[in-house]
mmCIF file of C-alpha atoms and ligand atoms in Angstrom:
data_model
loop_
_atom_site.group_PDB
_atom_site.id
_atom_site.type_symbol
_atom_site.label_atom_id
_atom_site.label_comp_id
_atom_site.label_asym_id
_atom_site.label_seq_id
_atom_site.Cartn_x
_atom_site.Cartn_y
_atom_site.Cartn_z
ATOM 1 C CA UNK A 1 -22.771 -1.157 -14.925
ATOM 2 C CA UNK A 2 -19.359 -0.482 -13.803
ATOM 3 C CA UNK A 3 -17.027 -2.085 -15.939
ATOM 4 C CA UNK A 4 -13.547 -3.242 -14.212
ATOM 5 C CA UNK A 5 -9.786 -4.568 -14.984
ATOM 6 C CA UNK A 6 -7.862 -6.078 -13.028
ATOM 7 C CA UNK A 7 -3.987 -5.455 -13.730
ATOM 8 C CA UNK A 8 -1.825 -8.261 -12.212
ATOM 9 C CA UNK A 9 -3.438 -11.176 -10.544
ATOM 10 C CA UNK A 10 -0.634 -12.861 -7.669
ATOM 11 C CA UNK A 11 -1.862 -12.413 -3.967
ATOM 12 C CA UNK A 12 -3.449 -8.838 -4.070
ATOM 13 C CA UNK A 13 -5.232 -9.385 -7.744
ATOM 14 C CA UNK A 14 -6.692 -12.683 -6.237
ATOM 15 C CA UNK A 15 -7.599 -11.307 -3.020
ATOM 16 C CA UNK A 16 -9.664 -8.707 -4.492
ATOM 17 C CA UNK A 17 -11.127 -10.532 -6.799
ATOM 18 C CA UNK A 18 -12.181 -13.438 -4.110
ATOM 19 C CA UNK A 19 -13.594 -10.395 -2.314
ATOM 20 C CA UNK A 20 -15.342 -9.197 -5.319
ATOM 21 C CA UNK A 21 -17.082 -12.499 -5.454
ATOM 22 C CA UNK A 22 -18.086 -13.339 -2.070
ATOM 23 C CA UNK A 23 -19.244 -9.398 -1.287
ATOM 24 C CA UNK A 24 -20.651 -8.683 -4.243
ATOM 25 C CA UNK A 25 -24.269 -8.310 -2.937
ATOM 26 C CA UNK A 26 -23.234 -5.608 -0.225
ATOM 27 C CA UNK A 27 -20.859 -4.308 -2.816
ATOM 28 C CA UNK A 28 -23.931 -3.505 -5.612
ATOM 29 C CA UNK A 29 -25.971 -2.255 -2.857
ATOM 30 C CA UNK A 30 -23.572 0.532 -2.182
ATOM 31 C CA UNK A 31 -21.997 1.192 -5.503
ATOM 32 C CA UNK A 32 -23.958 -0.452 -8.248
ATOM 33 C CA UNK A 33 -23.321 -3.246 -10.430
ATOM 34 C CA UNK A 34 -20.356 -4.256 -11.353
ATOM 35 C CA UNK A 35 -18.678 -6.683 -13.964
ATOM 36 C CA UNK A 36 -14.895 -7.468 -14.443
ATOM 37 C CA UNK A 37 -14.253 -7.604 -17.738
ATOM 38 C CA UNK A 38 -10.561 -8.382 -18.166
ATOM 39 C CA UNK A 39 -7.814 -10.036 -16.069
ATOM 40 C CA UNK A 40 -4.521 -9.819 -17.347
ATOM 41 C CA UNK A 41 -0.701 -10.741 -15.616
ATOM 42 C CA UNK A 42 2.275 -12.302 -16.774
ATOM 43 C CA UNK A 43 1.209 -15.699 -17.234
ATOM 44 C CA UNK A 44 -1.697 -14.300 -19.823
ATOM 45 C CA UNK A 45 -5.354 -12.798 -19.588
ATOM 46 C CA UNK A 46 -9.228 -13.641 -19.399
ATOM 47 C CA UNK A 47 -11.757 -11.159 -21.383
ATOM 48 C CA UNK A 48 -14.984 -11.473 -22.720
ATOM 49 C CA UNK A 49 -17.329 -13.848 -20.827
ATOM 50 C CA UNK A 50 -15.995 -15.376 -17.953
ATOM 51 C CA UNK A 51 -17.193 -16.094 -14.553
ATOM 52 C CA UNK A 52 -15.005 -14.659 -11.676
ATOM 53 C CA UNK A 53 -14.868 -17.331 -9.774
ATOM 54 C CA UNK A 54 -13.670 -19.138 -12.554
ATOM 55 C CA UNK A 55 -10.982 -17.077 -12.953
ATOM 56 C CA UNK A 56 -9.590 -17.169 -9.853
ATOM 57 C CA UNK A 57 -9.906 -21.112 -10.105
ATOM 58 C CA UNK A 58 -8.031 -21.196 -13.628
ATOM 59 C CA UNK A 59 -5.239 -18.866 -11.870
ATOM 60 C CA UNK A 60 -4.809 -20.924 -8.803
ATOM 61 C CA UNK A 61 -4.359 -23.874 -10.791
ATOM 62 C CA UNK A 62 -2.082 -22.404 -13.338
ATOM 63 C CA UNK A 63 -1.921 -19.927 -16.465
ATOM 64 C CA UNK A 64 -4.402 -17.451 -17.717
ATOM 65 C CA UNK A 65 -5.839 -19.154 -20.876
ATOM 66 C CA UNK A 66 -5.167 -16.004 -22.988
ATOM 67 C CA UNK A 67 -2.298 -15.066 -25.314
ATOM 68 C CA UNK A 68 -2.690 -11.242 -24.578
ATOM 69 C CA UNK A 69 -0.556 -9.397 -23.418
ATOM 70 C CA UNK A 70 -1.536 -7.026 -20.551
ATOM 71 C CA UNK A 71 -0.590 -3.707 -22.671
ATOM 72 C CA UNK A 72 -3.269 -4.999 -25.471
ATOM 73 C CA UNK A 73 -5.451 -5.309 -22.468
ATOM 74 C CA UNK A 74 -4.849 -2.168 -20.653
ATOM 75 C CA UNK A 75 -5.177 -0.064 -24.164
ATOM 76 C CA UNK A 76 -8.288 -2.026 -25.723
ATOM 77 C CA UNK A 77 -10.219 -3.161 -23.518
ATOM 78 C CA UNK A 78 -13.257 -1.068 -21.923
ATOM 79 C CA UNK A 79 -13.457 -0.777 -18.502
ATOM 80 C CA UNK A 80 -14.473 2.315 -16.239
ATOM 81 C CA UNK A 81 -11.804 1.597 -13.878
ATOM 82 C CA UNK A 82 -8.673 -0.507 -13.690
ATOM 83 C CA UNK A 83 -7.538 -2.134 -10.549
ATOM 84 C CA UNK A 84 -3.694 -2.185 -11.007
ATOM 85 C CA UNK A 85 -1.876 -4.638 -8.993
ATOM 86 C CA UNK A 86 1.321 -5.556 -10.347
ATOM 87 C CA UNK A 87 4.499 -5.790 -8.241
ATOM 88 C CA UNK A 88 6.159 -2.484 -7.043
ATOM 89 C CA UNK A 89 9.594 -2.654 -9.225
ATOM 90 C CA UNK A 90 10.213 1.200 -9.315
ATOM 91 C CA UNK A 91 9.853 1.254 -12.935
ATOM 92 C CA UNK A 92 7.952 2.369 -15.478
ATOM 93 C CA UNK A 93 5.675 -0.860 -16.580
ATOM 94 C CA UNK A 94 2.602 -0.619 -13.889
ATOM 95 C CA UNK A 95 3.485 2.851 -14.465
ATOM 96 C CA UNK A 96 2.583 2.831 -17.925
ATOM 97 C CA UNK A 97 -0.915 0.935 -17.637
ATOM 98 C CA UNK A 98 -2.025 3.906 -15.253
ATOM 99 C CA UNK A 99 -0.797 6.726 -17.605
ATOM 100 C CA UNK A 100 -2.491 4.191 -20.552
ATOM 101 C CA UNK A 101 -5.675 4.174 -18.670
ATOM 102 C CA UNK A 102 -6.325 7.378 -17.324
ATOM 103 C CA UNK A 103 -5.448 8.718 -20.792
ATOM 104 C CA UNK A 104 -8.308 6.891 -22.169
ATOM 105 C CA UNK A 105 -10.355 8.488 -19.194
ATOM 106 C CA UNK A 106 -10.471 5.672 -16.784
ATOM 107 C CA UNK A 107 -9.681 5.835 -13.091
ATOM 108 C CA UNK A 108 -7.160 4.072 -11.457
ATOM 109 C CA UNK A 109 -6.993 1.935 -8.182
ATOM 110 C CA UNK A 110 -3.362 0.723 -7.189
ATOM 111 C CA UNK A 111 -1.295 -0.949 -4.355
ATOM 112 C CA UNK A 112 1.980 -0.321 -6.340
ATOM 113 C CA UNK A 113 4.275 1.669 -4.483
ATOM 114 C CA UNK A 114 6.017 2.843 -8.256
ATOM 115 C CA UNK A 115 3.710 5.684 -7.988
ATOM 116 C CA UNK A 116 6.379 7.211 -5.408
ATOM 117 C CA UNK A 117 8.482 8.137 -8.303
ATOM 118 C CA UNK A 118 5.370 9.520 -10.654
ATOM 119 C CA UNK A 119 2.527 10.676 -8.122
ATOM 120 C CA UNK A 120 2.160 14.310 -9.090
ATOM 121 C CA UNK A 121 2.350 13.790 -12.702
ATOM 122 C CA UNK A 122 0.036 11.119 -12.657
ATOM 123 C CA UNK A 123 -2.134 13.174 -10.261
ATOM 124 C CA UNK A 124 -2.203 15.542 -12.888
ATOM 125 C CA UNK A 125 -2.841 13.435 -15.837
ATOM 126 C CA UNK A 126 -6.266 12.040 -13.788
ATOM 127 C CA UNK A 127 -7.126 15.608 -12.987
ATOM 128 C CA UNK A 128 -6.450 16.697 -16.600
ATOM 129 C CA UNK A 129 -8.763 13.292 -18.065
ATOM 130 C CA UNK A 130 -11.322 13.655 -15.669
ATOM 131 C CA UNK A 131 -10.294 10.713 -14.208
ATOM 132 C CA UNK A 132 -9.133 9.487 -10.639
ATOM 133 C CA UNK A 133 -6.289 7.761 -9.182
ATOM 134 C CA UNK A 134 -6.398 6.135 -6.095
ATOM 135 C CA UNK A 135 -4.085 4.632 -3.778
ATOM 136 C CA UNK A 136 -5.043 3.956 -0.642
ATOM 137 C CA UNK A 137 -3.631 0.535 -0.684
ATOM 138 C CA UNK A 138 -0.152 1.666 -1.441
ATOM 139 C CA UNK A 139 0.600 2.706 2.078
ATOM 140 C CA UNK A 140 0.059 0.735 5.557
ATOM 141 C CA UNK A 141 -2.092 -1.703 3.731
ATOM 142 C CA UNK A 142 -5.559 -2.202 5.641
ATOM 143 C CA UNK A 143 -5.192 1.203 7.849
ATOM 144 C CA UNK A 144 -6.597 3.980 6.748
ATOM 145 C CA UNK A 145 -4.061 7.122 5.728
ATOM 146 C CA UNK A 146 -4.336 8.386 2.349
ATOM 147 C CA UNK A 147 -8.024 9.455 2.348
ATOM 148 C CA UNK A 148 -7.719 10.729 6.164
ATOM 149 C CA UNK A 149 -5.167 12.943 4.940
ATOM 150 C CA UNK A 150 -6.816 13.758 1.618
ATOM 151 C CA UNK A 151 -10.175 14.093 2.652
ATOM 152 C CA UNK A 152 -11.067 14.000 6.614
ATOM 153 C CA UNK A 153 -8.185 16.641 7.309
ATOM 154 C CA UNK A 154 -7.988 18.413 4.022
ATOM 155 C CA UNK A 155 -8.184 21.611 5.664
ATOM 156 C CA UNK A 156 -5.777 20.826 8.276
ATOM 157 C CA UNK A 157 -2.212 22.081 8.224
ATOM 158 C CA UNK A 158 -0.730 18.608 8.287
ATOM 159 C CA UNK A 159 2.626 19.906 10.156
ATOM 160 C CA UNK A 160 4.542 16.436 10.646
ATOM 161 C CA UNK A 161 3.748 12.666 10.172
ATOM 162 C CA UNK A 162 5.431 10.206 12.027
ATOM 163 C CA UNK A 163 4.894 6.235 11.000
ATOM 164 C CA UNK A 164 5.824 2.757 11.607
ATOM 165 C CA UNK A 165 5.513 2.151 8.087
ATOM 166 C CA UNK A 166 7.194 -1.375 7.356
ATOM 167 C CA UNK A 167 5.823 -4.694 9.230
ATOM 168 C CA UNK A 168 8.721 -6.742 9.141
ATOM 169 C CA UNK A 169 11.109 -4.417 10.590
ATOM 170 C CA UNK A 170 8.584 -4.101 13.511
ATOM 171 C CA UNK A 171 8.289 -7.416 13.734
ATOM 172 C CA UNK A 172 12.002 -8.057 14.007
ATOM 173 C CA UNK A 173 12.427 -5.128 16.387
ATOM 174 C CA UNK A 174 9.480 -6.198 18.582
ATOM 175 C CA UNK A 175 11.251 -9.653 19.571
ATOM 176 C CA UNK A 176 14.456 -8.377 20.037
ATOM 177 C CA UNK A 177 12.832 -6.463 22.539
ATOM 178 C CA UNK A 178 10.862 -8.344 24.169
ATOM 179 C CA UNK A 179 13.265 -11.858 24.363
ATOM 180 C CA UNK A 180 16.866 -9.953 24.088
ATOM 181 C CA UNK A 181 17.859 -11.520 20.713
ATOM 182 C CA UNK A 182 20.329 -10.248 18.221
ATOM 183 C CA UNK A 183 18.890 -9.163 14.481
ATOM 184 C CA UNK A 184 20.274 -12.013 12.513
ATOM 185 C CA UNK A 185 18.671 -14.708 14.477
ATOM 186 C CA UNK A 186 15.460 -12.746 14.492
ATOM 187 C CA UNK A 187 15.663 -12.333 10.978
ATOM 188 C CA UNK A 188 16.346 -15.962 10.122
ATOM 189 C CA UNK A 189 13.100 -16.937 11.823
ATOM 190 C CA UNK A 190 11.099 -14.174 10.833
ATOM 191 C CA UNK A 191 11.867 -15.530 6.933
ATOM 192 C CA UNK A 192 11.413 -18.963 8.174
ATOM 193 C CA UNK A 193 7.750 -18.049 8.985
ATOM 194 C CA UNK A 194 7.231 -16.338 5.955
ATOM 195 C CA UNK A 195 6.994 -12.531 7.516
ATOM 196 C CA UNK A 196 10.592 -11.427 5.982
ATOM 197 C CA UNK A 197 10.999 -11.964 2.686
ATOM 198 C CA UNK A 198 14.043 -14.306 1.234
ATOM 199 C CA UNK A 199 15.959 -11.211 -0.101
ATOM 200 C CA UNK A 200 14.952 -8.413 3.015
ATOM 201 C CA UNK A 201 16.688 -5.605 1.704
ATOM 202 C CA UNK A 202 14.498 -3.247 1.161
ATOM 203 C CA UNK A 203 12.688 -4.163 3.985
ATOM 204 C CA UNK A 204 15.455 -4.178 6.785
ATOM 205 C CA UNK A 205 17.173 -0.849 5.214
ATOM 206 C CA UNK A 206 14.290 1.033 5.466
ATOM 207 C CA UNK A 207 13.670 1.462 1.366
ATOM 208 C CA UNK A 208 9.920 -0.082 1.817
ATOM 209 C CA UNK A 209 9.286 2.711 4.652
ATOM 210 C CA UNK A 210 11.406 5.513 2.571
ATOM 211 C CA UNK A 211 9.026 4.936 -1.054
ATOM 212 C CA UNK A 212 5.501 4.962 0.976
ATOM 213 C CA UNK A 213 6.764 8.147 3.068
ATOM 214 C CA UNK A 214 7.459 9.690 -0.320
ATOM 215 C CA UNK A 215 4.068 8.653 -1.434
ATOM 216 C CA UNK A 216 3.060 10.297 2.267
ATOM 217 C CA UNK A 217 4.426 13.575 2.004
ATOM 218 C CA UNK A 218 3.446 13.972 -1.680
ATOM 219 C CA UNK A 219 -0.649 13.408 -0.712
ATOM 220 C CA UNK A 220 0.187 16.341 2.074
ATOM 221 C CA UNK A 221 2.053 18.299 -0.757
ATOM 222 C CA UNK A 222 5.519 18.034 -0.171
ATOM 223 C CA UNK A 223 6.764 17.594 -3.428
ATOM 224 C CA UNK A 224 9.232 14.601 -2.372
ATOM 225 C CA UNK A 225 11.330 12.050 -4.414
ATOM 226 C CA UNK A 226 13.002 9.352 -2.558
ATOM 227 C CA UNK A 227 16.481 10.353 -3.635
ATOM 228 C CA UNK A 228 15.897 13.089 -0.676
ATOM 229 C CA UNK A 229 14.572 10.293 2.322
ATOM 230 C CA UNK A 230 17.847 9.951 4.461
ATOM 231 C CA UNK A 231 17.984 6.495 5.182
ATOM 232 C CA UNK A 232 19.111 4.305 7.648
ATOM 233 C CA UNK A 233 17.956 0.907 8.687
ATOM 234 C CA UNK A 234 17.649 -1.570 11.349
ATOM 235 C CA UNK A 235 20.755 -4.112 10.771
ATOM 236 C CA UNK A 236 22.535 -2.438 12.971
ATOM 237 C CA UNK A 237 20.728 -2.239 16.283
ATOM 238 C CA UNK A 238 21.960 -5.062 18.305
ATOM 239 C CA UNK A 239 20.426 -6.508 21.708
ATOM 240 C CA UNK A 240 22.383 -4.400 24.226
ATOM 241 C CA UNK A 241 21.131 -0.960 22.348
ATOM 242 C CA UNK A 242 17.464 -2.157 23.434
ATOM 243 C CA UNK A 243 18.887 -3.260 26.933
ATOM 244 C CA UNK A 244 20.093 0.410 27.576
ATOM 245 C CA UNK A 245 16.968 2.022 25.915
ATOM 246 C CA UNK A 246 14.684 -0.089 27.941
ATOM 247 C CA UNK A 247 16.290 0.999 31.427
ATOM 248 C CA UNK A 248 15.455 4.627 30.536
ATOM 249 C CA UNK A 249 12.146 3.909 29.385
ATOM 250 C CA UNK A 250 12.067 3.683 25.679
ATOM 251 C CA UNK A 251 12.246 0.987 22.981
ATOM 252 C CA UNK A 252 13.653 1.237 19.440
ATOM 253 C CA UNK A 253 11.608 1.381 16.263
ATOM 254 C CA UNK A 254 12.043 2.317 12.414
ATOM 255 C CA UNK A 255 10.240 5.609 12.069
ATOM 256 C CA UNK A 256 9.933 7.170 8.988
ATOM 257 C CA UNK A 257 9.347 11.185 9.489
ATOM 258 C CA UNK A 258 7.863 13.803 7.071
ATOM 259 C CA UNK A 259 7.735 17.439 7.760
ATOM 260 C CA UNK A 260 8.459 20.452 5.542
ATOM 261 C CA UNK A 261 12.253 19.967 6.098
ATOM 262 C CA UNK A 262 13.240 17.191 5.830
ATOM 263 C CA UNK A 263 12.048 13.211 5.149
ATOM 264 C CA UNK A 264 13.682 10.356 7.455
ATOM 265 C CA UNK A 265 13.987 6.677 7.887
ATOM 266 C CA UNK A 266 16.107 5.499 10.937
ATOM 267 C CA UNK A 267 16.061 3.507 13.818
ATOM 268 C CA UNK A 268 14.780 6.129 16.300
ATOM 269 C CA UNK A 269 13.846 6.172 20.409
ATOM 270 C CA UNK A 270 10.472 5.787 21.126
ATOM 271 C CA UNK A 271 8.722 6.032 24.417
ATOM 272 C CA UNK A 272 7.722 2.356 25.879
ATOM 273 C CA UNK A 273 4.400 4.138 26.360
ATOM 274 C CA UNK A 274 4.132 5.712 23.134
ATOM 275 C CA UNK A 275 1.285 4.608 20.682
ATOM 276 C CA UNK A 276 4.367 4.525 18.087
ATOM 277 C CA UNK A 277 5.630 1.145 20.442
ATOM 278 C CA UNK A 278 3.464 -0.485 18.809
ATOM 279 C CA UNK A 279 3.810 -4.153 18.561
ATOM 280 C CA UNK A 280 4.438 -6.780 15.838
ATOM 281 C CA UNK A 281 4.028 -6.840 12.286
ATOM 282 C CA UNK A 282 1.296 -3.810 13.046
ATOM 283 C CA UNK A 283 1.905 -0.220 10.959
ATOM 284 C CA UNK A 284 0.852 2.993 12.761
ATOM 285 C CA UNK A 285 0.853 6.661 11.869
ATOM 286 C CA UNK A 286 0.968 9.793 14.326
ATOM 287 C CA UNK A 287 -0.360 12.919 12.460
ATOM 288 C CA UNK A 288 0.476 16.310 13.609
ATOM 289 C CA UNK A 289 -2.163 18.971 12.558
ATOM 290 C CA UNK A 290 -3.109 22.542 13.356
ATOM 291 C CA UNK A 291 -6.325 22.486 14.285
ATOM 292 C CA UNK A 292 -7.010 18.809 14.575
ATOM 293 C CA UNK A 293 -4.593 18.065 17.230
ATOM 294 C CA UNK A 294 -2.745 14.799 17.170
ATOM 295 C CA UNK A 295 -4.174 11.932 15.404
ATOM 296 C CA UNK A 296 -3.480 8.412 15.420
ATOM 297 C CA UNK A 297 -4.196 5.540 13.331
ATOM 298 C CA UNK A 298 -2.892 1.801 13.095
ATOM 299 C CA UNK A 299 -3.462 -1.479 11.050
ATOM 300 C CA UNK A 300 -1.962 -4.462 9.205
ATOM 301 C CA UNK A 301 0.075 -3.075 7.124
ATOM 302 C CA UNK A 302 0.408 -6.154 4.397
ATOM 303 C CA UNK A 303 -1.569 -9.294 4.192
ATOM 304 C CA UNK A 304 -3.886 -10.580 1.218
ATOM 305 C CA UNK A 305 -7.102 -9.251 2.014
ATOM 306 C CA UNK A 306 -5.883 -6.463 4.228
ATOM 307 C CA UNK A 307 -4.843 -5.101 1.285
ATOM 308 C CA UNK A 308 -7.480 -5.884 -1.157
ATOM 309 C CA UNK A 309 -9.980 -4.719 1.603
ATOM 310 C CA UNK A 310 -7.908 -1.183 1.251
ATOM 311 C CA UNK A 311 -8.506 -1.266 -2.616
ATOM 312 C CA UNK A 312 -12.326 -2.199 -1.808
ATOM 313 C CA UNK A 313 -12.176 1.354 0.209
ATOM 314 C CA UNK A 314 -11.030 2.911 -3.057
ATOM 315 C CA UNK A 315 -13.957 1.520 -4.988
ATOM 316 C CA UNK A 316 -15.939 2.409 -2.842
ATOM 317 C CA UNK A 317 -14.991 6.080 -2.858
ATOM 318 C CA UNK A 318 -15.073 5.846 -6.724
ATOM 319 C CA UNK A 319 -18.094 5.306 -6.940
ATOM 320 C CA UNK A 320 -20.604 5.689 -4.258
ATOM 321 C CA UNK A 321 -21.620 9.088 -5.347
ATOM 322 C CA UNK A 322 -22.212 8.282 -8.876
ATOM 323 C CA UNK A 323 -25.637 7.301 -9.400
ATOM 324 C CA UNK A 324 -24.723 4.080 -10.784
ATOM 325 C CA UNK A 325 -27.289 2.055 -8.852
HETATM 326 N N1 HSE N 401 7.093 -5.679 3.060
HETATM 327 C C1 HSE N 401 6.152 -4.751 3.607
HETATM 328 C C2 HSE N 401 6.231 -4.755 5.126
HETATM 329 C C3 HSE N 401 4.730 -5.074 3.231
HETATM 330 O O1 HSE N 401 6.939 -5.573 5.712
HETATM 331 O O2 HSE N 401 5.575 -3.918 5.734
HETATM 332 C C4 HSE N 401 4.261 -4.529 1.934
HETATM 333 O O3 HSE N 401 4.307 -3.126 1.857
#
């Protein structure tokens, strides 16, 4: 029986946990059983015996009915695995959980983007504990990157990666395209709708697309930190810029770059026939390899399930070679 935490439970805790519950028969086929034997966030926890579903129902409705806090959880509970899905802050508290659990010889699942400024040590800390951490979630959502790179072209020479990497600055830069308007007003109604968040900093200057490039060129073994991305965003382009790129043939997206000199965010010129023109809140990555040729993959990049189906993938991977059935 494979025993499971989940770490954080807002949109992606939920979402895997609703997923959890309504695929758990083609879930158990493939990996085993499975039980999920704590929940913990900020509002409190759920251990012991509890039905999933009624967790999720509790949560929706309110509080966790637990005291705990989630470091009692993450240190004394016992799971095989803990599904860490607390907000990316670029600190050191989902941080600590993974160190916590992989320590105690767990692996680790996680869609938190704080592993940009700890990936190889935490790397090593799995590697040294036997234990796994997995992140496929942490980048582009829903499409598939981390395990192509780690695993599908492991012995490619990865020479450059090129990505749309953040959803709501293609989103924004798609309809000032494609109906001429300037950035603020697309921005307004892009928060309006819910797709840009109230405070879009680190969205709209490229900080979102700088930390998951970092996480990027890291998995291909460029030892980056995001102190060395250069960085510029998209508040700048204004309607004309597209007007002028659009007569010669291109469009304007946010491309974040990774090769063995240097790591880039900007606003760059992209062929209107490019696969990187890609539309909407869509993420896309163009791999450059050696032997392999040019790849291309692309996918929602955010989104409830999309990413809980990415941290499915990871459970998946755990697991399905471990005789557990
Ligand atoms: N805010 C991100 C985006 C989604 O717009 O792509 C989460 O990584």
């Amino acid at each position: 029986m494979i025993k499971i935490a989940i770490i954080g439970f807002g949109t992606v805790g939920q979402g895997v946990a609703e997923l959890l519950v309504r695929k758990r028969d083609e879930i158990e086929k493939k990996i085993g059983k499975f039980k999920v034997v704590a929940i913990s966030d900020l509002t409190g926890s759920i251990s012991g015996e509890f039905k999933l579903e009624d967790a999720i129902e509790i949560r929706k409705k309110g509080k966790l009915p637990e005291e705990r806090a989630t470091s009692e959880i993450v240190e004394q509970e016992d799971y095989d695995v803990m599904i860490e899905v607390t907000t990316t802050r670029l600190d050191e508290s989902g941080i600590a959980y993974m160190k916590t659990a992989l320590n105690r010889g767990a692996s680790v699942i996680t869609s938190n983007k704080s592993i940009a400024v700890a990936l190889p040590d935490l790397l090593k800390l799995a590697e040294k504990k036997n234990a796994r951490l997995l992140y496929e979630a942490t980048v582009g959502g829903a499409m598939p990157v981390i395990r192509l790179l780690n695993s599908y072209l492991a012995l490619c020479e990865i020479r450059s990666l090129n990505g749309i990497l953040n959803g709501t600055c293609n989103y924004i830069l798609t309809r000032m395209e494609e109906e001429g308007l300037p950035y603020s007003q697309v921005l307004r109604e892009a928060q309006e709708m819910g797709i840009a968040e109230s405070n879009p900093t680190a969205d709209v200057e490229g900080i979102d697309a700088g930390i998951k490039l970092v996480i990027l060129a890291n998995t291909i073994g460029i030892p980056a930190k995001f102190e060395e991305v250069e960085r510029e965003g998209i508040t700048k382009i204004t309607p004309h810029a597209f007007k002028v790129a659009m007569q010669k043939g291109f469009t304007i997206r946010l491309i974040a770059e990774a090769n063995r000199r240097k790591l880039r965010v900007s606003p760059r010129l992209v062929k209107i026939n490019s696969p990187l023109a890609i539309k909407g809140t869509l993420n896309a990555l163009l791999i450059h390899t050696d032997t392999a040729g040019e790849i291309f993959v692309a996918g929602r990049g955010a989104g409830k399930f999309e990413t809980a189906s990415a941290i499915l993938s990871d459970l998946y991977e755990l697991f399905r070679c471990s005789g557990n059935r």
